[in-house]
């Protein structure tokens, strides 16, 4: 039994950078507690949730019994669906009582990203404060979203309560707040539950990789400040030393991971820690979930003859060669958090710069590690980050200067209070995004975008901007039009050769296509389908990866680059250039 399940409180939250195994551990914990006789509900508030896939049970926003497991129930809260229900609760009472034009205007106010966040949090809070659920279930487990999203989600109670204390503003949040005022007591109760260590435990999930450890440390500090002090750390997917088989790649992975484990930051090292070995197959189904919770590696041998053929796949270098047939453009890397978008973006930017092109590399990921990946403060090409905190501050100052100058004291206070809304951050970030992509007409702009859920919200807000600009300035090429322009914009979906990341990448591609945005290529990163692999564990993982890679090529896209897992982390310009040349 893992340490974080010892005397588990009623509420368990799993958080960490995307792709580290939060869903797997949340699901395995739910199964272990249910099989110990406890009645358990597992909930996802992640836009990219896949707990239904893990348990092979179709589920949605209603509590659903899990197949074949007594006492275990699940639900997935889709923020977009929650927003639609939330919007309807507010609008339905006024339909037929107010003119249709006014109702339509109110619906428009409630159609933005702000409403989506408020609605999702409304559902999240309901589960924490519902007395009937507390009577029905011994444990409620939350498979939360990737780190940046989780932090913002958990910051919302304090932010909204603070905003409501000051009163409503008059523009950006008037619509969503119509449904918030009556929820004040419920939000206060949610904050109380989150900060009560007898009721709530936070499990930080990380891989033994520098970037995810840095993110775990940041999350530990920020959530501790919110009052979540009962924290545990899981180092997930550690390569077992007994399984190296003297394979150079396996030995390099073991060495790299053990160095990270031994050099854990002091604050993390003081937490109770579970080290969980890498499994030979992906965590799907009850048996693999039980293995994960036990913390042991099952004895397995390769069950079939497997011939690795890595030469049949295109390289990252060939993809960059195709990009360089033009001298400018917008290159956006999209995909689930933790699949390597930051590294791929930096490698592409480095190689294009080496080819003599003018390059601007930027990130809009709240959990970005771009500067760490480049490992240099003096990069020769332009590097920038759309930082939500600094952009929000700049936006507030600009609005106060422009709109506040002509207001009296009461009017200025009203404007300041409106700008306290969390929605202001969304507006500020997307305004900056729109400015940066304008540069793509003259140079290469390489964007390391946020994890999948963030990316969809990003495109949604850009689409809203597109509609507004179309109304106001008919001749302007809006950000959405630039994204739809395949001659200018190259969308590269980045994923891993694992079932869940591939499924999520496929879903993202379909979402983009519905917005008339056609992905240009896919990158499959950290592939173990490499020539010369000796270790049986690596061979077993490679055997499960190759059919997935072939499926992507045959069914999802005609342009794919397969990037092999490296013996050392590709940090620094030299390593990035080598990666881009492979």
C-alpha positions as a printed Julia matrix, in Angstrom:
582×3 Matrix{Float64}:
   0.0     0.0     0.0
   1.33    3.42   -0.92
   1.96    5.99    1.81
  -0.55    8.52    0.53
  -3.36    5.98    1.11
  -2.47    5.54    4.8
  -5.38    6.81    6.9
  -6.74    8.56    3.83
  -9.09   11.47    4.62
 -12.44   11.98    2.9
 -11.06   14.09    0.04
  -7.99   13.23   -2.05
  -6.69   15.59   -4.74
  -4.11   14.5    -7.32
  -2.17   17.24   -9.04
   0.94   17.63  -11.16
   2.23   18.54  -14.58
   0.3    16.98  -17.45
   1.29   13.45  -18.38
   2.91   12.45  -15.08
   0.26    9.91  -14.1
  -2.32   11.79  -12.02
  -5.24    9.97  -13.61
  -3.6     6.56  -13.13
  -2.93    7.18   -9.43
  -6.35    8.7    -8.81
  -7.98    5.67  -10.41
  -5.76    3.11   -8.66
  -6.39    4.81   -5.3
 -10.13    4.8    -5.89
  -9.99    1.09   -6.73
  -7.86    0.23   -3.68
 -10.15    2.09   -1.29
 -13.27    0.57   -2.86
 -11.83   -2.95   -2.63
 -11.02   -2.32    1.04
 -14.76   -1.89    1.65
 -15.06    1.89    1.38
 -17.65    3.57   -0.82
 -15.74    5.81   -3.23
 -16.53    8.47   -5.83
 -13.81    9.49   -8.32
 -14.35   12.83  -10.06
 -12.54   14.59  -12.89
 -12.68   18.35  -13.43
 -10.07   18.13  -16.2
 -11.12   19.13  -19.74
  -8.93   16.25  -20.99
 -10.29   13.65  -18.56
 -10.01    9.94  -19.35
 -11.09    8.13  -16.18
 -13.89    6.54  -18.18
 -11.31    5.09  -20.55
  -9.19    3.74  -17.69
 -12.18    1.92  -16.16
 -13.79    1.06  -19.51
 -16.99    2.77  -18.33
 -18.86    5.46  -20.2
 -19.54    8.36  -17.85
 -20.45   12.03  -17.81
 -21.57   14.59  -15.26
 -23.82   12.15  -13.39
 -22.56    9.72  -10.75
 -22.05    6.4   -12.56
 -21.28    2.91  -11.14
 -17.92    1.57  -12.37
 -18.12   -1.76  -14.18
 -17.14   -4.86  -12.17
 -16.16   -2.91   -9.01
 -18.48   -2.84   -6.02
 -18.59    0.46   -4.07
 -16.86    2.47   -6.82
 -18.52    5.31   -8.73
 -17.23    7.96  -11.12
 -18.15   11.17  -12.9
 -16.45   13.49  -15.37
 -17.29   17.19  -15.25
 -16.8    18.67  -18.71
 -16.29   22.44  -18.22
 -17.97   23.26  -21.54
 -21.1    21.28  -20.69
 -21.12   22.7   -17.16
 -20.95   26.2   -18.66
 -23.92   25.47  -20.9
 -25.99   24.24  -17.94
 -24.87   27.2   -15.82
 -25.79   29.62  -18.62
 -29.22   28.03  -18.99
 -29.95   28.29  -15.24
 -29.42   32.04  -15.43
 -31.14   32.73  -18.75
 -34.13   30.36  -18.58
 -36.17   32.4   -16.02
 -36.06   35.53  -18.21
 -36.96   33.91  -21.53
 -40.35   35.19  -22.69
 -40.3    37.96  -20.09
 -37.67   40.19  -21.73
 -37.22   41.12  -25.4
 -35.35   38.49  -27.45
 -32.57   40.99  -28.24
 -31.85   41.49  -24.53
 -31.88   37.74  -23.84
 -29.47   37.21  -26.73
 -27.18   39.92  -25.33
 -27.16   38.25  -21.91
 -26.36   34.88  -23.49
 -23.44   36.52  -25.29
 -22.1    37.85  -21.96
 -22.25   34.3   -20.63
 -20.44   32.66  -23.56
 -16.81   33.4   -22.69
 -14.03   31.5   -20.96
 -14.86   33.24  -17.68
 -18.27   31.58  -17.52
 -16.69   28.2   -18.28
 -14.32   28.5   -15.32
 -17.04   29.73  -12.98
 -19.39   26.94  -14.04
 -16.75   24.22  -13.61
 -15.83   25.55  -10.21
 -19.5    25.75   -9.3
 -19.74   21.98   -9.91
 -16.46   21.32   -8.11
 -17.64   23.27   -5.04
 -20.99   21.5    -5.05
 -19.24   18.16   -4.56
 -17.17   19.49   -1.67
 -20.16   20.93    0.19
 -23.0    18.52   -0.67
 -24.09   16.96    2.63
 -25.85   14.05    0.92
 -22.63   13.08   -0.89
 -20.78   13.17    2.41
 -23.31   10.71    3.79
 -23.24    8.48    0.69
 -19.45    8.25    0.19
 -16.52    7.54    2.49
 -14.05    9.09    0.02
 -14.27   11.5    -2.9
 -11.18   11.52   -5.12
 -10.47   14.34   -7.56
  -8.38   13.7   -10.66
  -7.58   17.37  -11.2
  -6.25   19.06  -14.32
  -2.6    19.8   -15.19
  -0.76   21.99  -12.72
  -1.34   25.46  -14.12
  -5.07   24.82  -14.44
  -5.27   23.19  -11.01
  -3.66   26.16   -9.3
  -6.06   28.55  -10.97
  -9.02   26.29  -10.15
  -8.08   26.14   -6.48
  -7.38   29.88   -6.36
 -10.86   30.68   -7.61
 -12.65   30.39   -4.22
 -10.52   33.1    -2.64
 -10.47   35.24   -5.76
 -14.23   35.17   -6.26
 -14.98   35.64   -2.56
 -12.66   38.64   -2.5
 -14.31   40.07   -5.6
 -17.8    39.57   -4.17
 -16.75   41.29   -0.95
 -15.96   44.41   -2.99
 -19.11   44.16   -5.13
 -19.82   43.58   -8.79
 -18.09   45.47  -11.54
 -19.98   46.8   -14.53
 -18.54   45.03  -17.55
 -16.51   41.86  -17.82
 -18.12   39.7   -15.12
 -21.65   41.05  -14.81
 -23.16   38.01  -16.52
 -21.37   35.19  -14.69
 -21.69   36.96  -11.34
 -25.47   36.89  -11.65
 -25.27   33.26  -10.64
 -22.51   33.69   -8.08
 -23.94   36.02   -5.46
 -26.16   33.36   -3.91
 -23.22   30.93   -3.77
 -21.07   32.96   -1.36
 -21.64   30.73    1.67
 -21.02   27.59   -0.39
 -17.7    28.96   -1.7
 -16.62   29.9     1.82
 -17.41   26.36    2.96
 -15.38   24.94    0.07
 -12.35   26.97    1.12
 -12.78   25.66    4.66
 -12.85   22.04    3.45
  -9.77   22.5     1.25
  -7.72   23.94    4.1
  -8.78   21.3     6.68
  -6.04   18.65    6.81
  -8.36   16.24    8.61
 -10.62   16.26    5.54
  -8.35   16.94    2.55
  -5.05   15.48    1.31
  -3.09   16.69   -1.71
  -0.99   14.19   -3.68
   1.68   15.77   -5.88
   2.48   13.45   -8.78
   5.76   13.92  -10.67
   8.2    12.02  -12.85
  11.91   11.95  -11.99
  12.55   14.71  -14.51
  13.85   18.14  -13.64
  10.97   20.1   -15.18
   8.21   18.14  -13.43
  10.07   18.3   -10.1
  10.36   22.08  -10.43
   6.64   22.23  -11.14
   5.85   20.02   -8.13
   7.9    22.3    -5.87
   6.07   25.37   -7.18
   2.7    23.67   -6.72
   3.62   22.54   -3.2
   4.37   26.11   -2.16
   1.38   27.73   -3.85
  -1.17   25.22   -2.59
   0.31   25.23    0.91
  -0.3    28.98    0.94
  -3.94   28.25    0.11
  -4.1    26.07    3.23
  -3.63   22.61    1.67
  -0.91   21.5     4.06
  -1.42   17.7     4.15
   0.7    16.91    1.1
   2.34   13.74   -0.25
   4.71   13.27   -3.19
   4.63   10.45   -5.74
   7.67    9.88   -7.96
   5.96    7.94  -10.71
   7.28    5.69  -13.46
  10.82    5.15  -12.12
  12.81    2.73  -14.26
  13.73   -0.28  -12.04
  17.5    -0.76  -11.71
  17.05   -4.52  -12.04
  15.58   -4.11  -15.53
  18.44   -2.41  -17.36
  19.82   -5.47  -19.16
  22.98   -3.39  -19.7
  21.06   -1.44  -22.33
  22.69    2.02  -22.85
  19.33    3.81  -23.02
  17.97    2.0   -19.96
  21.16    2.73  -17.99
  20.99    6.39  -19.04
  17.36    6.63  -17.93
  18.15    5.03  -14.56
  21.15    7.31  -14.01
  19.2    10.42  -14.98
  16.25    9.57  -12.75
  18.32    8.61   -9.71
  20.22   11.9    -9.89
  16.92   13.76   -9.81
  15.66   11.66   -6.88
  18.84   12.28   -4.87
  18.73   16.01   -5.58
  15.1    16.65   -4.64
  14.52   20.22   -3.4
  14.5    20.39    0.39
  10.81   21.22    0.72
   9.79   18.23   -1.4
  12.29   15.89    0.26
  10.57   16.53    3.6
   7.21   15.27    2.32
   6.13   11.62    2.63
   7.3    10.1    -0.69
   6.16    7.08   -2.71
   8.48    5.81   -5.45
   6.48    3.88   -8.04
   8.25    1.77  -10.71
   7.61    2.01  -14.44
   5.19   -0.64  -15.65
   5.81   -2.58  -18.83
   2.44   -1.53  -20.26
   0.08    1.42  -19.98
  -2.27    1.66  -17.0
  -5.62    0.55  -18.38
  -7.85   -1.99  -16.66
  -8.23   -3.22  -13.09
  -5.16   -5.49  -12.94
  -2.71   -2.75  -13.93
  -4.39   -0.37  -11.46
  -3.86   -2.88   -8.65
  -0.21   -3.29   -9.65
   0.3     0.49   -9.53
  -1.09    0.77   -6.01
   1.06   -2.12   -4.76
   4.2    -0.3    -5.92
   5.71   -3.47   -7.41
   6.83   -4.39  -10.93
   5.22   -7.59  -12.22
   7.47  -10.18  -13.78
   6.79  -10.16  -17.51
   8.48  -11.38  -20.62
   7.85  -10.35  -24.19
   4.89  -12.39  -25.31
   5.46  -12.1   -29.04
   8.22  -11.77  -31.56
   8.86   -8.09  -32.12
  11.06   -6.52  -34.77
  11.84   -2.85  -34.27
  11.9    -0.81  -37.46
  12.66    2.8   -36.54
  14.04    3.73  -39.97
  10.62    3.74  -41.62
   9.56    6.89  -39.74
  10.27   10.52  -40.65
  12.5    12.59  -38.35
  12.06   16.0   -36.74
  14.78   17.27  -39.08
  12.66   16.41  -42.13
   9.73   18.31  -40.65
  11.89   21.41  -40.09
  13.19   21.18  -43.66
   9.6    21.39  -44.88
   8.93   24.41  -42.66
  11.99   26.19  -44.05
  10.59   26.34  -47.59
   9.12   29.66  -46.38
  10.9    32.48  -44.54
   8.1    33.31  -42.09
   4.98   31.88  -40.49
   3.23   30.93  -37.26
   4.19   27.49  -35.9
   2.05   26.36  -32.96
   2.7    23.17  -31.01
  -0.39   21.76  -29.36
  -1.07   18.74  -27.2
  -1.47   17.36  -23.71
   0.76   18.72  -20.97
   3.97   16.76  -20.48
   4.32   15.49  -24.05
   7.3    17.75  -24.81
   5.81   20.77  -26.56
   8.29   23.13  -24.9
  11.28   21.03  -25.97
   9.98   20.57  -29.52
   9.25   24.3   -29.87
  12.73   25.2   -28.65
  14.37   22.63  -30.95
  12.46   23.87  -34.0
  13.28   27.49  -33.18
  16.99   26.7   -32.72
  17.21   24.83  -36.03
  15.32   27.5   -38.01
  17.58   30.17  -36.53
  20.63   28.12  -37.56
  19.24   28.07  -41.09
  19.38   31.87  -41.1
  15.75   32.75  -40.39
  14.44   35.46  -38.06
  12.77   33.6   -35.16
  10.62   34.54  -32.17
   9.97   31.75  -29.64
   7.2    32.24  -27.09
   4.99   30.37  -24.61
   1.5    30.92  -23.26
   1.68   28.01  -20.8
   1.09   29.03  -17.15
   3.41   26.14  -16.22
   6.08   27.02  -18.8
   9.71   25.86  -18.55
  10.96   27.49  -21.74
  13.89   29.33  -20.17
  14.94   26.17  -18.34
  14.86   24.14  -21.55
  17.0    26.7   -23.38
  19.3    26.87  -20.33
  20.52   30.32  -21.31
  19.59   33.93  -20.58
  21.39   35.07  -23.73
  19.67   33.08  -26.47
  20.53   34.53  -29.86
  16.96   34.53  -31.13
  14.01   36.32  -29.54
  12.33   34.51  -26.63
   9.25   35.66  -24.72
   6.62   34.36  -22.33
   3.0    35.4   -22.07
   2.92   35.54  -18.28
  -0.63   35.74  -16.9
   0.37   37.76  -13.81
   2.43   40.42  -15.57
   0.04   40.67  -18.52
  -2.93   41.13  -16.18
  -1.12   43.88  -14.3
  -0.22   45.63  -17.56
  -3.78   45.29  -18.84
  -5.27   46.72  -15.63
  -2.9    49.67  -15.71
  -3.72   50.38  -19.37
  -7.48   50.23  -18.85
  -7.31   52.41  -15.74
  -5.24   54.97  -17.63
  -7.44   54.98  -20.74
 -10.91   54.64  -19.22
 -10.29   55.92  -15.72
  -8.98   59.34  -16.69
 -12.43   60.74  -17.46
 -14.22   59.1   -14.52
 -15.06   60.64  -11.17
 -13.85   58.98   -7.97
 -16.85   56.67   -7.67
 -16.63   55.69  -11.32
 -12.92   54.91  -11.03
 -13.53   52.74   -7.96
 -16.18   50.85   -9.89
 -13.74   50.24  -12.75
 -11.0    49.11  -10.35
 -13.41   46.65   -8.76
 -14.43   45.27  -12.13
 -10.75   44.7   -12.95
 -10.33   42.6    -9.79
 -12.24   39.82  -11.5
 -10.32   36.63  -12.42
 -11.8    37.08  -15.91
  -9.49   40.04  -16.42
  -6.56   37.61  -16.66
  -8.18   35.83  -19.6
  -8.72   39.09  -21.47
  -5.15   40.26  -20.85
  -3.5    37.03  -21.98
  -5.46   36.77  -25.19
  -4.87   40.4   -26.06
  -1.12   39.75  -25.84
  -1.46   36.53  -27.86
  -3.13   38.5   -30.65
  -0.26   40.99  -30.72
   2.49   38.35  -30.9
   1.03   36.41  -33.83
   1.03   39.59  -35.94
   4.82   39.15  -36.19
   4.33   35.94  -38.19
   3.88   37.96  -41.39
   7.59   38.85  -41.31
   9.36   36.15  -39.25
   8.89   32.69  -37.78
   6.84   32.82  -34.58
   7.13   29.5   -32.71
   4.52   29.09  -29.96
   4.73   26.53  -27.18
   1.04   26.59  -26.29
  -0.56   25.43  -23.07
  -1.81   21.88  -22.31
  -4.85   20.64  -24.18
  -7.59   22.13  -22.0
  -5.87   25.52  -21.95
  -5.32   25.4   -25.68
  -9.01   24.83  -26.37
  -9.91   27.76  -24.12
  -7.26   29.81  -25.89
  -8.79   29.11  -29.28
 -12.3    29.71  -27.93
 -11.34   33.16  -26.69
  -9.55   33.91  -29.96
 -12.73   32.93  -31.76
 -14.79   35.33  -29.63
 -12.27   38.05  -30.48
 -12.64   37.14  -34.15
 -16.43   37.65  -34.0
 -16.08   41.02  -32.27
 -13.43   42.25  -34.74
 -15.55   41.1   -37.69
 -18.41   43.26  -36.41
 -16.24   46.31  -35.81
 -13.59   46.21  -38.56
 -14.65   44.24  -41.59
 -11.24   44.34  -43.35
  -9.02   43.29  -40.44
  -7.41   39.82  -40.51
  -8.25   38.56  -37.04
  -6.26   36.0   -35.01
  -8.72   33.22  -35.9
  -8.36   33.97  -39.61
  -4.58   33.74  -39.22
  -4.95   30.35  -37.51
  -7.2    29.16  -40.33
  -4.74   30.34  -42.99
  -2.72   27.2   -43.78
  -0.23   29.14  -45.89
   0.73   31.17  -42.81
  -0.02   28.9   -39.83
   1.36   25.41  -39.2
  -0.32   23.61  -36.3
   1.82   20.73  -35.02
   0.1    18.33  -32.63
   2.59   16.81  -30.19
   1.88   13.54  -28.4
   3.4    10.34  -26.98
   3.07    6.79  -28.29
   0.65    5.86  -25.51
  -3.1     5.23  -25.79
  -4.41    8.16  -23.78
  -2.16   10.88  -25.27
  -2.91    9.62  -28.8
  -6.67    9.63  -28.13
  -6.47   13.15  -26.71
  -4.42   14.31  -29.69
  -7.05   12.86  -32.01
  -9.8    14.68  -30.08
  -7.83   17.92  -30.25
  -7.44   17.53  -34.01
 -11.2    17.09  -34.39
 -11.85   20.18  -32.25
  -9.47   22.19  -34.4
 -11.11   20.94  -37.58
 -14.53   22.02  -36.29
 -13.06   25.51  -35.98
 -11.84   25.22  -39.59
  -8.23   24.9   -38.41
  -6.39   22.01  -40.07
  -3.35   20.61  -38.22
  -0.24   20.56  -40.43
   1.66   17.69  -38.78
   2.05   15.49  -35.7
   5.16   14.86  -33.6
   5.32   11.61  -31.63
   7.86   12.3   -28.89
   9.94   10.09  -26.57
   9.52    7.04  -28.78
  11.1     3.8   -27.6
  10.85    2.37  -31.11
  14.59    2.65  -31.63
  17.11    0.35  -33.26
  19.42   -1.51  -30.88
  17.28   -1.65  -27.73
  18.24   -4.6   -25.49
  16.37   -4.19  -22.19
  13.24   -6.35  -22.04
  11.22   -3.66  -20.26
  12.06   -1.15  -23.01
  11.3    -3.74  -25.69
   7.93   -4.44  -24.08
   7.13   -0.73  -24.02
   8.32   -0.37  -27.63
   6.16   -3.32  -28.66
   3.09   -1.46  -27.41
   4.17    1.81  -29.03
   4.82    0.79  -32.64
   1.2    -0.17  -33.48
   0.05    3.17  -32.07
   2.56    5.08  -34.2
   1.44    3.16  -37.27
  -2.2     3.9   -36.44
  -1.49    7.65  -36.26
   0.22    7.55  -39.66
  -2.46    5.41  -41.31
  -5.58    7.0   -39.81
  -4.96   10.49  -38.42
  -2.37   12.41  -40.43
  -0.06   12.01  -43.41
   2.79   14.1   -41.98
   4.4    12.66  -38.83
   7.82   13.03  -37.19
   8.89   10.39  -34.66
  11.38   11.62  -32.06
  13.32    9.01  -30.08
  13.7     9.18  -26.32
  17.1    10.74  -25.61
  19.81    9.33  -23.36
  19.98   12.71  -21.62
  17.44   15.48  -21.24
  17.65   17.85  -24.24
  18.46   20.97  -22.23
  20.57   23.77  -23.69
  21.03   24.99  -27.25
  23.61   22.35  -28.22
  21.37   19.46  -27.17
  18.35   21.07  -28.84
  20.21   21.44  -32.14
  21.26   17.78  -31.99
  17.65   16.79  -31.35
  16.44   18.9   -34.29
  19.06   17.31  -36.56
  18.11   13.73  -35.7
